[in-house]
Structures are given as structure tokens and as C-alpha cells.
Amino acid sequence: DAGVTQSPTHLIKTRGQHVTLRCSPISGHKSVSWYQQVLGQGPQFIFQYYEKEERGRGNFPDRFSARQFPNYSSELNVNALLLGDSALYLCASSLRADYQPQHFGDGTRLSIL
Amino acid sequence: KQEVTQIPAALSVPEGENLVLNCSFTDSAIYNLQWFRQDPGKGLTSLLLIQSSQREQTSGRLNASLDKSSGRSTLYIAASQPGDSATYLCAVFQGAQKLVFGQGTRLTINP
């Protein structure tokens, strides 16, 4: 079975632009979470969605938004990109929203010039 | 606010040795704890999940323990191999929704 898939793999943007990152969860998984991992640090929680509703939000500015579609795939949108947004963006899926094992994709490497 | 710390930040050992990675957390009222492996430039691979009611969990050469009262978890790797070289991350569930991660231990196994 396919794992969590994320696209694109790499992305280069300039300051002020916006970006959309995509995630397809493992088949049967209804919860999707997004994390930001800056080089040398552990991942930081951005959002969790379950059954198309936002269930949790981390300490990120309103420039970050996300949504989940009826097929449980998800998009993360970031507006007005800053140099500090350069990071690996990870998507994780789980069967449900409560304390389930999280399965991560390989991430999208976003570089801001 | 839950904080997770992993010590050491980096560890280098010869092949064949048994080793222990440490993870500590500040709030003992946790639910589950999950250990991950991350290869350079890659995503996270789940290794083990320990439920709050469990003391340990085993998978192959890996054994993870959990002591909630002391706020500690350990990951024991037996008979280490060069392929075990990676960054190991522990994470605790804060509420039902999110994982709080440590900064990881970068492990190098020397042939």
C-alpha cells in the first residue's frame, strides 16, 4: 500500500510569493497533520484536520492556512512568504484524530530566496 | 507547556555495540509517545509507539521504554549496524491533536 505522498518534493520561491503544498494520506486514514521542520530542529506542529474540519492549530501566523478535501487529501497554503519560512514541510496521516500512530511523508523542501 | 529534550545531540559508536538514546519530557500527564527515525533530507519513519499504559514496546532490535513518573523514555538499539545511522526523534502527544518533538539525536555507526 502507498504511504503518505507529498508534492512537490522541492520548491523554490521568492519573498512575498505564496505557495501550496499537497498531501495524500494513507488509504483509510482520515486525519492529516502538517509540521514544519527547520534545519537542525524537531518538527513543529502547524495544523491537524479530521473529517475536513480543523482540529488543532499550532503557534503559526495567519499567513498559514490549510484545508482537507472529501477524499481526505490536504493542502497547506502559505502567503506572503518570508525567508524564515524556508523549511521541510511534513505531512502526517493517522486513522483517527486521537492519539493514533502518525505516519509521515517525505516532505516538501521549501526554499525562499 | 510540554517540552521534550533528547540527550545527547549526537552519538558515534562502533558497529556491533548496544546503545541507548534518551528522551525526557516536562509534563508527565502524557498519552502516547512515539519514536521516529529520520534519514538526511527525508521524512520520518515511525519506529515504535508506546501507549501511556505500557512500560515498553519491542520491534526487532529496538526496545523502547516509558517511565511517566520520571518523565523519561529510552530507545535501546541492540547490535548496532551502519544502516542504523540516522537522526532519532521522540515525540509525545500533547492533547489528542499534536506531537511535540525533541530536537533529535544524530546517530553514527562506524564500520
mmCIF file with all atom_site columns, C-alpha atoms in Angstrom:
data_model
loop_
_atom_site.group_PDB
_atom_site.id
_atom_site.type_symbol
_atom_site.label_atom_id
_atom_site.label_alt_id
_atom_site.label_comp_id
_atom_site.label_asym_id
_atom_site.label_entity_id
_atom_site.label_seq_id
_atom_site.pdbx_PDB_ins_code
_atom_site.Cartn_x
_atom_site.Cartn_y
_atom_site.Cartn_z
_atom_site.occupancy
_atom_site.B_iso_or_equiv
_atom_site.pdbx_formal_charge
_atom_site.auth_seq_id
_atom_site.auth_comp_id
_atom_site.auth_asym_id
_atom_site.auth_atom_id
_atom_site.pdbx_PDB_model_num
ATOM 1   C CA . ASP A 1 1   ? 0.000   0.000  0.000  1.00 0.00 ? 1   ASP A CA 1
ATOM 2   C CA . ALA A 1 2   ? 1.180   3.528  -0.743 1.00 0.00 ? 2   ALA A CA 1
ATOM 3   C CA . GLY A 1 3   ? 2.376   5.595  2.157  1.00 0.00 ? 3   GLY A CA 1
ATOM 4   C CA . VAL A 1 4   ? 1.798   9.299  2.688  1.00 0.00 ? 4   VAL A CA 1
ATOM 5   C CA . THR A 1 5   ? 2.646   11.151 -0.518 1.00 0.00 ? 5   THR A CA 1
ATOM 6   C CA . GLN A 1 6   ? 3.573   14.814 -0.718 1.00 0.00 ? 6   GLN A CA 1
ATOM 7   C CA . SER A 1 7   ? 4.083   17.108 -3.681 1.00 0.00 ? 7   SER A CA 1
ATOM 8   C CA . PRO A 1 8   ? 6.122   18.791 -4.842 1.00 0.00 ? 8   PRO A CA 1
ATOM 9   C CA . THR A 1 9   ? 9.374   17.360 -3.473 1.00 0.00 ? 9   THR A CA 1
ATOM 10  C CA . HIS A 1 10  ? 11.264  20.632 -3.747 1.00 0.00 ? 10  HIS A CA 1
ATOM 11  C CA . LEU A 1 11  ? 10.135  24.189 -4.300 1.00 0.00 ? 11  LEU A CA 1
ATOM 12  C CA . ILE A 1 12  ? 11.952  27.484 -4.649 1.00 0.00 ? 12  ILE A CA 1
ATOM 13  C CA . LYS A 1 13  ? 10.064  30.734 -4.129 1.00 0.00 ? 13  LYS A CA 1
ATOM 14  C CA . THR A 1 14  ? 10.897  34.380 -3.517 1.00 0.00 ? 14  THR A CA 1
ATOM 15  C CA . ARG A 1 15  ? 9.829   36.568 -0.627 1.00 0.00 ? 15  ARG A CA 1
ATOM 16  C CA . GLY A 1 16  ? 6.239   37.775 -0.836 1.00 0.00 ? 16  GLY A CA 1
ATOM 17  C CA . GLN A 1 17  ? 5.020   34.929 -3.024 1.00 0.00 ? 17  GLN A CA 1
ATOM 18  C CA . HIS A 1 18  ? 2.538   32.301 -1.917 1.00 0.00 ? 18  HIS A CA 1
ATOM 19  C CA . VAL A 1 19  ? 2.826   28.533 -2.051 1.00 0.00 ? 19  VAL A CA 1
ATOM 20  C CA . THR A 1 20  ? 0.521   25.499 -1.964 1.00 0.00 ? 20  THR A CA 1
ATOM 21  C CA . LEU A 1 21  ? 1.772   22.154 -0.722 1.00 0.00 ? 21  LEU A CA 1
ATOM 22  C CA . ARG A 1 22  ? -0.201  18.950 -1.185 1.00 0.00 ? 22  ARG A CA 1
ATOM 23  C CA . CYS A 1 23  ? -0.566  15.740 0.790  1.00 0.00 ? 23  CYS A CA 1
ATOM 24  C CA . SER A 1 24  ? -2.331  12.442 0.159  1.00 0.00 ? 24  SER A CA 1
ATOM 25  C CA . PRO A 1 25  ? -2.803  10.300 3.269  1.00 0.00 ? 25  PRO A CA 1
ATOM 26  C CA . ILE A 1 26  ? -2.534  6.548  3.538  1.00 0.00 ? 26  ILE A CA 1
ATOM 27  C CA . SER A 1 27  ? -5.675  4.891  2.230  1.00 0.00 ? 27  SER A CA 1
ATOM 28  C CA . GLY A 1 28  ? -8.253  4.694  5.022  1.00 0.00 ? 28  GLY A CA 1
ATOM 29  C CA . HIS A 1 29  ? -6.653  7.432  7.105  1.00 0.00 ? 29  HIS A CA 1
ATOM 30  C CA . LYS A 1 30  ? -8.987  10.323 7.835  1.00 0.00 ? 30  LYS A CA 1
ATOM 31  C CA . SER A 1 31  ? -6.684  12.626 9.812  1.00 0.00 ? 31  SER A CA 1
ATOM 32  C CA . VAL A 1 32  ? -3.956  14.770 8.280  1.00 0.00 ? 32  VAL A CA 1
ATOM 33  C CA . SER A 1 33  ? -1.475  16.929 10.183 1.00 0.00 ? 33  SER A CA 1
ATOM 34  C CA . TRP A 1 34  ? 1.118   19.403 8.957  1.00 0.00 ? 34  TRP A CA 1
ATOM 35  C CA . TYR A 1 35  ? 4.514   20.092 10.548 1.00 0.00 ? 35  TYR A CA 1
ATOM 36  C CA . GLN A 1 36  ? 7.350   22.498 9.800  1.00 0.00 ? 36  GLN A CA 1
ATOM 37  C CA . GLN A 1 37  ? 10.918  21.325 10.359 1.00 0.00 ? 37  GLN A CA 1
ATOM 38  C CA . VAL A 1 38  ? 13.674  23.898 10.281 1.00 0.00 ? 38  VAL A CA 1
ATOM 39  C CA . LEU A 1 39  ? 17.166  22.519 9.704  1.00 0.00 ? 39  LEU A CA 1
ATOM 40  C CA . GLY A 1 40  ? 18.629  21.004 12.859 1.00 0.00 ? 40  GLY A CA 1
ATOM 41  C CA . GLN A 1 41  ? 15.399  21.088 14.863 1.00 0.00 ? 41  GLN A CA 1
ATOM 42  C CA . GLY A 1 42  ? 12.489  18.793 15.522 1.00 0.00 ? 42  GLY A CA 1
ATOM 43  C CA . PRO A 1 43  ? 9.223   19.273 13.626 1.00 0.00 ? 43  PRO A CA 1
ATOM 44  C CA . GLN A 1 44  ? 6.769   21.915 14.864 1.00 0.00 ? 44  GLN A CA 1
ATOM 45  C CA . PHE A 1 45  ? 3.001   21.335 14.664 1.00 0.00 ? 45  PHE A CA 1
ATOM 46  C CA . ILE A 1 46  ? 1.077   23.605 12.288 1.00 0.00 ? 46  ILE A CA 1
ATOM 47  C CA . PHE A 1 47  ? -2.402  22.086 11.777 1.00 0.00 ? 47  PHE A CA 1
ATOM 48  C CA . GLN A 1 48  ? -4.466  18.965 12.159 1.00 0.00 ? 48  GLN A CA 1
ATOM 49  C CA . TYR A 1 49  ? -7.554  18.203 10.077 1.00 0.00 ? 49  TYR A CA 1
ATOM 50  C CA . TYR A 1 50  ? -10.014 15.392 10.619 1.00 0.00 ? 50  TYR A CA 1
ATOM 51  C CA . GLU A 1 51  ? -13.106 14.758 8.544  1.00 0.00 ? 51  GLU A CA 1
ATOM 52  C CA . LYS A 1 52  ? -12.498 18.066 6.754  1.00 0.00 ? 52  LYS A CA 1
ATOM 53  C CA . GLU A 1 53  ? -12.570 20.094 9.965  1.00 0.00 ? 53  GLU A CA 1
ATOM 54  C CA . GLU A 1 54  ? -9.667  21.814 11.697 1.00 0.00 ? 54  GLU A CA 1
ATOM 55  C CA . ARG A 1 55  ? -8.986  20.033 14.980 1.00 0.00 ? 55  ARG A CA 1
ATOM 56  C CA . GLY A 1 56  ? -5.820  21.756 16.080 1.00 0.00 ? 56  GLY A CA 1
ATOM 57  C CA . ARG A 1 57  ? -3.625  24.720 15.253 1.00 0.00 ? 57  ARG A CA 1
ATOM 58  C CA . GLY A 1 58  ? -0.071  25.443 16.318 1.00 0.00 ? 58  GLY A CA 1
ATOM 59  C CA . ASN A 1 59  ? 1.581   28.767 17.010 1.00 0.00 ? 59  ASN A CA 1
ATOM 60  C CA . PHE A 1 60  ? 1.893   29.949 13.414 1.00 0.00 ? 60  PHE A CA 1
ATOM 61  C CA . PRO A 1 61  ? 0.739   33.252 11.881 1.00 0.00 ? 61  PRO A CA 1
ATOM 62  C CA . ASP A 1 62  ? -2.436  33.629 9.840  1.00 0.00 ? 62  ASP A CA 1
ATOM 63  C CA . ARG A 1 63  ? -0.333  33.515 6.680  1.00 0.00 ? 63  ARG A CA 1
ATOM 64  C CA . PHE A 1 64  ? -0.535  29.752 7.121  1.00 0.00 ? 64  PHE A CA 1
ATOM 65  C CA . SER A 1 65  ? -3.797  28.042 6.222  1.00 0.00 ? 65  SER A CA 1
ATOM 66  C CA . ALA A 1 66  ? -4.894  24.568 5.270  1.00 0.00 ? 66  ALA A CA 1
ATOM 67  C CA . ARG A 1 67  ? -7.872  22.560 4.188  1.00 0.00 ? 67  ARG A CA 1
ATOM 68  C CA . GLN A 1 68  ? -8.889  18.931 3.784  1.00 0.00 ? 68  GLN A CA 1
ATOM 69  C CA . PHE A 1 69  ? -10.883 17.588 0.879  1.00 0.00 ? 69  PHE A CA 1
ATOM 70  C CA . PRO A 1 70  ? -13.650 14.935 0.784  1.00 0.00 ? 70  PRO A CA 1
ATOM 71  C CA . ASN A 1 71  ? -11.070 12.314 -0.289 1.00 0.00 ? 71  ASN A CA 1
ATOM 72  C CA . TYR A 1 72  ? -9.053  13.254 2.865  1.00 0.00 ? 72  TYR A CA 1
ATOM 73  C CA . SER A 1 73  ? -6.164  14.767 0.925  1.00 0.00 ? 73  SER A CA 1
ATOM 74  C CA . SER A 1 74  ? -4.980  18.130 2.179  1.00 0.00 ? 74  SER A CA 1
ATOM 75  C CA . GLU A 1 75  ? -3.361  21.368 1.095  1.00 0.00 ? 75  GLU A CA 1
ATOM 76  C CA . LEU A 1 76  ? -1.189  23.714 3.110  1.00 0.00 ? 76  LEU A CA 1
ATOM 77  C CA . ASN A 1 77  ? -1.097  27.314 1.894  1.00 0.00 ? 77  ASN A CA 1
ATOM 78  C CA . VAL A 1 78  ? 1.428   29.925 2.937  1.00 0.00 ? 78  VAL A CA 1
ATOM 79  C CA . ASN A 1 79  ? 1.025   33.554 1.863  1.00 0.00 ? 79  ASN A CA 1
ATOM 80  C CA . ALA A 1 80  ? 3.488   36.438 1.846  1.00 0.00 ? 80  ALA A CA 1
ATOM 81  C CA . LEU A 1 81  ? 6.486   34.135 2.153  1.00 0.00 ? 81  LEU A CA 1
ATOM 82  C CA . LEU A 1 82  ? 9.363   35.168 4.391  1.00 0.00 ? 82  LEU A CA 1
ATOM 83  C CA . LEU A 1 83  ? 12.944  33.935 4.420  1.00 0.00 ? 83  LEU A CA 1
ATOM 84  C CA . GLY A 1 84  ? 12.173  32.223 7.730  1.00 0.00 ? 84  GLY A CA 1
ATOM 85  C CA . ASP A 1 85  ? 9.576   30.019 6.055  1.00 0.00 ? 85  ASP A CA 1
ATOM 86  C CA . SER A 1 86  ? 12.393  28.032 4.462  1.00 0.00 ? 86  SER A CA 1
ATOM 87  C CA . ALA A 1 87  ? 11.998  24.552 5.902  1.00 0.00 ? 87  ALA A CA 1
ATOM 88  C CA . LEU A 1 88  ? 10.960  20.962 5.305  1.00 0.00 ? 88  LEU A CA 1
ATOM 89  C CA . TYR A 1 89  ? 7.163   20.728 5.463  1.00 0.00 ? 89  TYR A CA 1
ATOM 90  C CA . LEU A 1 90  ? 5.953   17.350 6.611  1.00 0.00 ? 90  LEU A CA 1
ATOM 91  C CA . CYS A 1 91  ? 2.532   15.816 6.340  1.00 0.00 ? 91  CYS A CA 1
ATOM 92  C CA . ALA A 1 92  ? 1.386   13.029 8.644  1.00 0.00 ? 92  ALA A CA 1
ATOM 93  C CA . SER A 1 93  ? -1.718  10.882 8.471  1.00 0.00 ? 93  SER A CA 1
ATOM 94  C CA . SER A 1 94  ? -3.470  8.677  11.000 1.00 0.00 ? 94  SER A CA 1
ATOM 95  C CA . LEU A 1 95  ? -6.634  6.615  11.161 1.00 0.00 ? 95  LEU A CA 1
ATOM 96  C CA . ARG A 1 96  ? -8.370  8.975  13.552 1.00 0.00 ? 96  ARG A CA 1
ATOM 97  C CA . ALA A 1 97  ? -7.660  12.207 15.377 1.00 0.00 ? 97  ALA A CA 1
ATOM 98  C CA . ASP A 1 98  ? -6.993  10.790 18.825 1.00 0.00 ? 98  ASP A CA 1
ATOM 99  C CA . TYR A 1 99  ? -3.531  9.570  19.862 1.00 0.00 ? 99  TYR A CA 1
ATOM 100 C CA . GLN A 1 100 ? -3.121  7.353  16.801 1.00 0.00 ? 100 GLN A CA 1
ATOM 101 C CA . PRO A 1 101 ? 0.305   6.458  15.391 1.00 0.00 ? 101 PRO A CA 1
ATOM 102 C CA . GLN A 1 102 ? 1.372   9.178  12.991 1.00 0.00 ? 102 GLN A CA 1
ATOM 103 C CA . HIS A 1 103 ? 2.765   8.181  9.585  1.00 0.00 ? 103 HIS A CA 1
ATOM 104 C CA . PHE A 1 104 ? 4.826   10.802 7.796  1.00 0.00 ? 104 PHE A CA 1
ATOM 105 C CA . GLY A 1 105 ? 5.571   11.518 4.167  1.00 0.00 ? 105 GLY A CA 1
ATOM 106 C CA . ASP A 1 106 ? 8.986   12.504 2.815  1.00 0.00 ? 106 ASP A CA 1
ATOM 107 C CA . GLY A 1 107 ? 8.109   16.183 2.964  1.00 0.00 ? 107 GLY A CA 1
ATOM 108 C CA . THR A 1 108 ? 8.374   19.191 0.688  1.00 0.00 ? 108 THR A CA 1
ATOM 109 C CA . ARG A 1 109 ? 11.626  21.152 0.887  1.00 0.00 ? 109 ARG A CA 1
ATOM 110 C CA . LEU A 1 110 ? 10.714  24.847 0.537  1.00 0.00 ? 110 LEU A CA 1
ATOM 111 C CA . SER A 1 111 ? 13.470  27.355 -0.093 1.00 0.00 ? 111 SER A CA 1
ATOM 112 C CA . ILE A 1 112 ? 12.786  31.087 -0.030 1.00 0.00 ? 112 ILE A CA 1
ATOM 113 C CA . LEU A 1 113 ? 15.198  33.392 -1.871 1.00 0.00 ? 113 LEU A CA 1
ATOM 114 C CA . LYS B 2 1   ? 3.732   23.733 28.102 1.00 0.00 ? 1   LYS B CA 1
ATOM 115 C CA . GLN B 2 2   ? 5.232   20.373 27.197 1.00 0.00 ? 2   GLN B CA 1
ATOM 116 C CA . GLU B 2 3   ? 8.946   20.381 26.378 1.00 0.00 ? 3   GLU B CA 1
ATOM 117 C CA . VAL B 2 4   ? 10.863  17.386 25.065 1.00 0.00 ? 4   VAL B CA 1
ATOM 118 C CA . THR B 2 5   ? 14.629  17.061 25.352 1.00 0.00 ? 5   THR B CA 1
ATOM 119 C CA . GLN B 2 6   ? 16.915  14.495 23.781 1.00 0.00 ? 6   GLN B CA 1
ATOM 120 C CA . ILE B 2 7   ? 20.422  13.888 25.021 1.00 0.00 ? 7   ILE B CA 1
ATOM 121 C CA . PRO B 2 8   ? 22.977  13.514 23.556 1.00 0.00 ? 8   PRO B CA 1
ATOM 122 C CA . ALA B 2 9   ? 22.507  15.633 20.431 1.00 0.00 ? 9   ALA B CA 1
ATOM 123 C CA . ALA B 2 10  ? 24.971  13.399 18.585 1.00 0.00 ? 10  ALA B CA 1
ATOM 124 C CA . LEU B 2 11  ? 26.424  9.959  19.232 1.00 0.00 ? 11  LEU B CA 1
ATOM 125 C CA . SER B 2 12  ? 29.073  7.965  17.379 1.00 0.00 ? 12  SER B CA 1
ATOM 126 C CA . VAL B 2 13  ? 29.693  4.289  18.208 1.00 0.00 ? 13  VAL B CA 1
ATOM 127 C CA . PRO B 2 14  ? 31.430  1.334  16.533 1.00 0.00 ? 14  PRO B CA 1
ATOM 128 C CA . GLU B 2 15  ? 29.375  -1.288 14.770 1.00 0.00 ? 15  GLU B CA 1
ATOM 129 C CA . GLY B 2 16  ? 28.038  -4.082 16.954 1.00 0.00 ? 16  GLY B CA 1
ATOM 130 C CA . GLU B 2 17  ? 27.610  -2.067 20.129 1.00 0.00 ? 17  GLU B CA 1
ATOM 131 C CA . ASN B 2 18  ? 24.369  -1.859 22.058 1.00 0.00 ? 18  ASN B CA 1
ATOM 132 C CA . LEU B 2 19  ? 23.276  1.703  22.723 1.00 0.00 ? 19  LEU B CA 1
ATOM 133 C CA . VAL B 2 20  ? 20.637  3.773  24.479 1.00 0.00 ? 20  VAL B CA 1
ATOM 134 C CA . LEU B 2 21  ? 19.073  7.024  23.334 1.00 0.00 ? 21  LEU B CA 1
ATOM 135 C CA . ASN B 2 22  ? 17.368  9.222  25.904 1.00 0.00 ? 22  ASN B CA 1
ATOM 136 C CA . CYS B 2 23  ? 14.236  11.339 25.792 1.00 0.00 ? 23  CYS B CA 1
ATOM 137 C CA . SER B 2 24  ? 12.797  13.418 28.641 1.00 0.00 ? 24  SER B CA 1
ATOM 138 C CA . PHE B 2 25  ? 9.569   15.403 28.860 1.00 0.00 ? 25  PHE B CA 1
ATOM 139 C CA . THR B 2 26  ? 8.416   18.017 31.335 1.00 0.00 ? 26  THR B CA 1
ATOM 140 C CA . ASP B 2 27  ? 4.719   17.144 31.705 1.00 0.00 ? 27  ASP B CA 1
ATOM 141 C CA . SER B 2 28  ? 4.207   13.565 32.888 1.00 0.00 ? 28  SER B CA 1
ATOM 142 C CA . ALA B 2 29  ? 0.500   13.657 32.004 1.00 0.00 ? 29  ALA B CA 1
ATOM 143 C CA . ILE B 2 30  ? 1.139   12.298 28.528 1.00 0.00 ? 30  ILE B CA 1
ATOM 144 C CA . TYR B 2 31  ? -0.840  9.871  26.448 1.00 0.00 ? 31  TYR B CA 1
ATOM 145 C CA . ASN B 2 32  ? 1.280   8.137  23.843 1.00 0.00 ? 32  ASN B CA 1
ATOM 146 C CA . LEU B 2 33  ? 4.951   8.537  22.975 1.00 0.00 ? 33  LEU B CA 1
ATOM 147 C CA . GLN B 2 34  ? 6.317   7.766  19.530 1.00 0.00 ? 34  GLN B CA 1
ATOM 148 C CA . TRP B 2 35  ? 9.898   7.208  18.362 1.00 0.00 ? 35  TRP B CA 1
ATOM 149 C CA . PHE B 2 36  ? 10.892  8.073  14.794 1.00 0.00 ? 36  PHE B CA 1
ATOM 150 C CA . ARG B 2 37  ? 13.910  7.735  12.562 1.00 0.00 ? 37  ARG B CA 1
ATOM 151 C CA . GLN B 2 38  ? 14.860  10.388 10.005 1.00 0.00 ? 38  GLN B CA 1
ATOM 152 C CA . ASP B 2 39  ? 17.431  9.878  7.268  1.00 0.00 ? 39  ASP B CA 1
ATOM 153 C CA . PRO B 2 40  ? 19.110  13.010 5.809  1.00 0.00 ? 40  PRO B CA 1
ATOM 154 C CA . GLY B 2 41  ? 16.695  15.020 3.668  1.00 0.00 ? 41  GLY B CA 1
ATOM 155 C CA . LYS B 2 42  ? 13.908  12.539 4.233  1.00 0.00 ? 42  LYS B CA 1
ATOM 156 C CA . GLY B 2 43  ? 10.691  12.320 6.177  1.00 0.00 ? 43  GLY B CA 1
ATOM 157 C CA . LEU B 2 44  ? 10.076  10.494 9.443  1.00 0.00 ? 44  LEU B CA 1
ATOM 158 C CA . THR B 2 45  ? 9.769   6.740  9.724  1.00 0.00 ? 45  THR B CA 1
ATOM 159 C CA . SER B 2 46  ? 7.766   5.523  12.701 1.00 0.00 ? 46  SER B CA 1
ATOM 160 C CA . LEU B 2 47  ? 9.707   3.009  14.815 1.00 0.00 ? 47  LEU B CA 1
ATOM 161 C CA . LEU B 2 48  ? 7.648   2.388  17.925 1.00 0.00 ? 48  LEU B CA 1
ATOM 162 C CA . LEU B 2 49  ? 4.621   3.828  19.709 1.00 0.00 ? 49  LEU B CA 1
ATOM 163 C CA . ILE B 2 50  ? 4.234   3.316  23.442 1.00 0.00 ? 50  ILE B CA 1
ATOM 164 C CA . GLN B 2 51  ? 0.805   3.849  24.904 1.00 0.00 ? 51  GLN B CA 1
ATOM 165 C CA . SER B 2 52  ? 0.599   5.610  28.258 1.00 0.00 ? 52  SER B CA 1
ATOM 166 C CA . SER B 2 53  ? -0.496  2.381  29.947 1.00 0.00 ? 53  SER B CA 1
ATOM 167 C CA . GLN B 2 54  ? 2.539   0.485  28.654 1.00 0.00 ? 54  GLN B CA 1
ATOM 168 C CA . ARG B 2 55  ? 6.056   0.318  30.102 1.00 0.00 ? 55  ARG B CA 1
ATOM 169 C CA . GLU B 2 56  ? 7.842   -0.837 26.980 1.00 0.00 ? 56  GLU B CA 1
ATOM 170 C CA . GLN B 2 57  ? 7.492   -1.846 23.353 1.00 0.00 ? 57  GLN B CA 1
ATOM 171 C CA . THR B 2 58  ? 9.760   -4.001 21.192 1.00 0.00 ? 58  THR B CA 1
ATOM 172 C CA . SER B 2 59  ? 10.332  -4.310 17.466 1.00 0.00 ? 59  SER B CA 1
ATOM 173 C CA . GLY B 2 60  ? 13.229  -6.435 16.256 1.00 0.00 ? 60  GLY B CA 1
ATOM 174 C CA . ARG B 2 61  ? 16.490  -4.980 17.636 1.00 0.00 ? 61  ARG B CA 1
ATOM 175 C CA . LEU B 2 62  ? 14.674  -1.967 19.063 1.00 0.00 ? 62  LEU B CA 1
ATOM 176 C CA . ASN B 2 63  ? 13.190  -1.653 22.540 1.00 0.00 ? 63  ASN B CA 1
ATOM 177 C CA . ALA B 2 64  ? 11.545  1.494  23.852 1.00 0.00 ? 64  ALA B CA 1
ATOM 178 C CA . SER B 2 65  ? 10.658  2.063  27.485 1.00 0.00 ? 65  SER B CA 1
ATOM 179 C CA . LEU B 2 66  ? 8.451   4.648  29.117 1.00 0.00 ? 66  LEU B CA 1
ATOM 180 C CA . ASP B 2 67  ? 8.536   5.925  32.701 1.00 0.00 ? 67  ASP B CA 1
ATOM 181 C CA . LYS B 2 68  ? 5.853   8.565  33.032 1.00 0.00 ? 68  LYS B CA 1
ATOM 182 C CA . SER B 2 69  ? 6.553   9.317  36.685 1.00 0.00 ? 69  SER B CA 1
ATOM 183 C CA . SER B 2 70  ? 10.123  10.379 35.922 1.00 0.00 ? 70  SER B CA 1
ATOM 184 C CA . GLY B 2 71  ? 9.273   11.921 32.553 1.00 0.00 ? 71  GLY B CA 1
ATOM 185 C CA . ARG B 2 72  ? 11.644  9.688  30.610 1.00 0.00 ? 72  ARG B CA 1
ATOM 186 C CA . SER B 2 73  ? 11.747  7.325  27.681 1.00 0.00 ? 73  SER B CA 1
ATOM 187 C CA . THR B 2 74  ? 14.671  5.371  26.294 1.00 0.00 ? 74  THR B CA 1
ATOM 188 C CA . LEU B 2 75  ? 15.273  3.716  22.942 1.00 0.00 ? 75  LEU B CA 1
ATOM 189 C CA . TYR B 2 76  ? 17.598  0.720  23.131 1.00 0.00 ? 76  TYR B CA 1
ATOM 190 C CA . ILE B 2 77  ? 19.250  -0.466 19.920 1.00 0.00 ? 77  ILE B CA 1
ATOM 191 C CA . ALA B 2 78  ? 20.900  -3.871 20.061 1.00 0.00 ? 78  ALA B CA 1
ATOM 192 C CA . ALA B 2 79  ? 23.844  -4.950 17.914 1.00 0.00 ? 79  ALA B CA 1
ATOM 193 C CA . SER B 2 80  ? 24.058  -1.678 16.014 1.00 0.00 ? 80  SER B CA 1
ATOM 194 C CA . GLN B 2 81  ? 24.693  -1.675 12.254 1.00 0.00 ? 81  GLN B CA 1
ATOM 195 C CA . PRO B 2 82  ? 25.913  1.059  9.861  1.00 0.00 ? 82  PRO B CA 1
ATOM 196 C CA . GLY B 2 83  ? 22.384  1.151  8.409  1.00 0.00 ? 83  GLY B CA 1
ATOM 197 C CA . ASP B 2 84  ? 21.131  2.370  11.785 1.00 0.00 ? 84  ASP B CA 1
ATOM 198 C CA . SER B 2 85  ? 22.893  5.688  11.200 1.00 0.00 ? 85  SER B CA 1
ATOM 199 C CA . ALA B 2 86  ? 20.206  8.390  11.195 1.00 0.00 ? 86  ALA B CA 1
ATOM 200 C CA . THR B 2 87  ? 18.603  11.014 13.430 1.00 0.00 ? 87  THR B CA 1
ATOM 201 C CA . TYR B 2 88  ? 16.269  9.576  16.042 1.00 0.00 ? 88  TYR B CA 1
ATOM 202 C CA . LEU B 2 89  ? 13.382  11.700 17.278 1.00 0.00 ? 89  LEU B CA 1
ATOM 203 C CA . CYS B 2 90  ? 10.984  11.140 20.127 1.00 0.00 ? 90  CYS B CA 1
ATOM 204 C CA . ALA B 2 91  ? 7.614   12.858 20.324 1.00 0.00 ? 91  ALA B CA 1
ATOM 205 C CA . VAL B 2 92  ? 4.812   12.972 22.884 1.00 0.00 ? 92  VAL B CA 1
ATOM 206 C CA . PHE B 2 93  ? 1.159   13.634 22.198 1.00 0.00 ? 93  PHE B CA 1
ATOM 207 C CA . GLN B 2 94  ? 0.028   16.975 23.648 1.00 0.00 ? 94  GLN B CA 1
ATOM 208 C CA . GLY B 2 95  ? -3.723  16.632 23.720 1.00 0.00 ? 95  GLY B CA 1
ATOM 209 C CA . ALA B 2 96  ? -5.190  14.412 21.037 1.00 0.00 ? 96  ALA B CA 1
ATOM 210 C CA . GLN B 2 97  ? -4.092  16.523 18.144 1.00 0.00 ? 97  GLN B CA 1
ATOM 211 C CA . LYS B 2 98  ? -0.420  17.219 18.077 1.00 0.00 ? 98  LYS B CA 1
ATOM 212 C CA . LEU B 2 99  ? 3.010   15.727 18.609 1.00 0.00 ? 99  LEU B CA 1
ATOM 213 C CA . VAL B 2 100 ? 5.673   17.660 20.498 1.00 0.00 ? 100 VAL B CA 1
ATOM 214 C CA . PHE B 2 101 ? 9.120   16.653 19.284 1.00 0.00 ? 101 PHE B CA 1
ATOM 215 C CA . GLY B 2 102 ? 12.577  16.706 20.757 1.00 0.00 ? 102 GLY B CA 1
ATOM 216 C CA . GLN B 2 103 ? 15.459  18.014 18.651 1.00 0.00 ? 103 GLN B CA 1
ATOM 217 C CA . GLY B 2 104 ? 16.709  14.535 17.952 1.00 0.00 ? 104 GLY B CA 1
ATOM 218 C CA . THR B 2 105 ? 19.880  12.509 18.450 1.00 0.00 ? 105 THR B CA 1
ATOM 219 C CA . ARG B 2 106 ? 22.110  12.155 15.396 1.00 0.00 ? 106 ARG B CA 1
ATOM 220 C CA . LEU B 2 107 ? 23.494  8.609  15.488 1.00 0.00 ? 107 LEU B CA 1
ATOM 221 C CA . THR B 2 108 ? 26.524  7.446  13.517 1.00 0.00 ? 108 THR B CA 1
ATOM 222 C CA . ILE B 2 109 ? 27.519  3.770  13.492 1.00 0.00 ? 109 ILE B CA 1
ATOM 223 C CA . ASN B 2 110 ? 31.116  3.302  12.367 1.00 0.00 ? 110 ASN B CA 1
ATOM 224 C CA . PRO B 2 111 ? 32.006  0.095  10.439 1.00 0.00 ? 111 PRO B CA 1
#
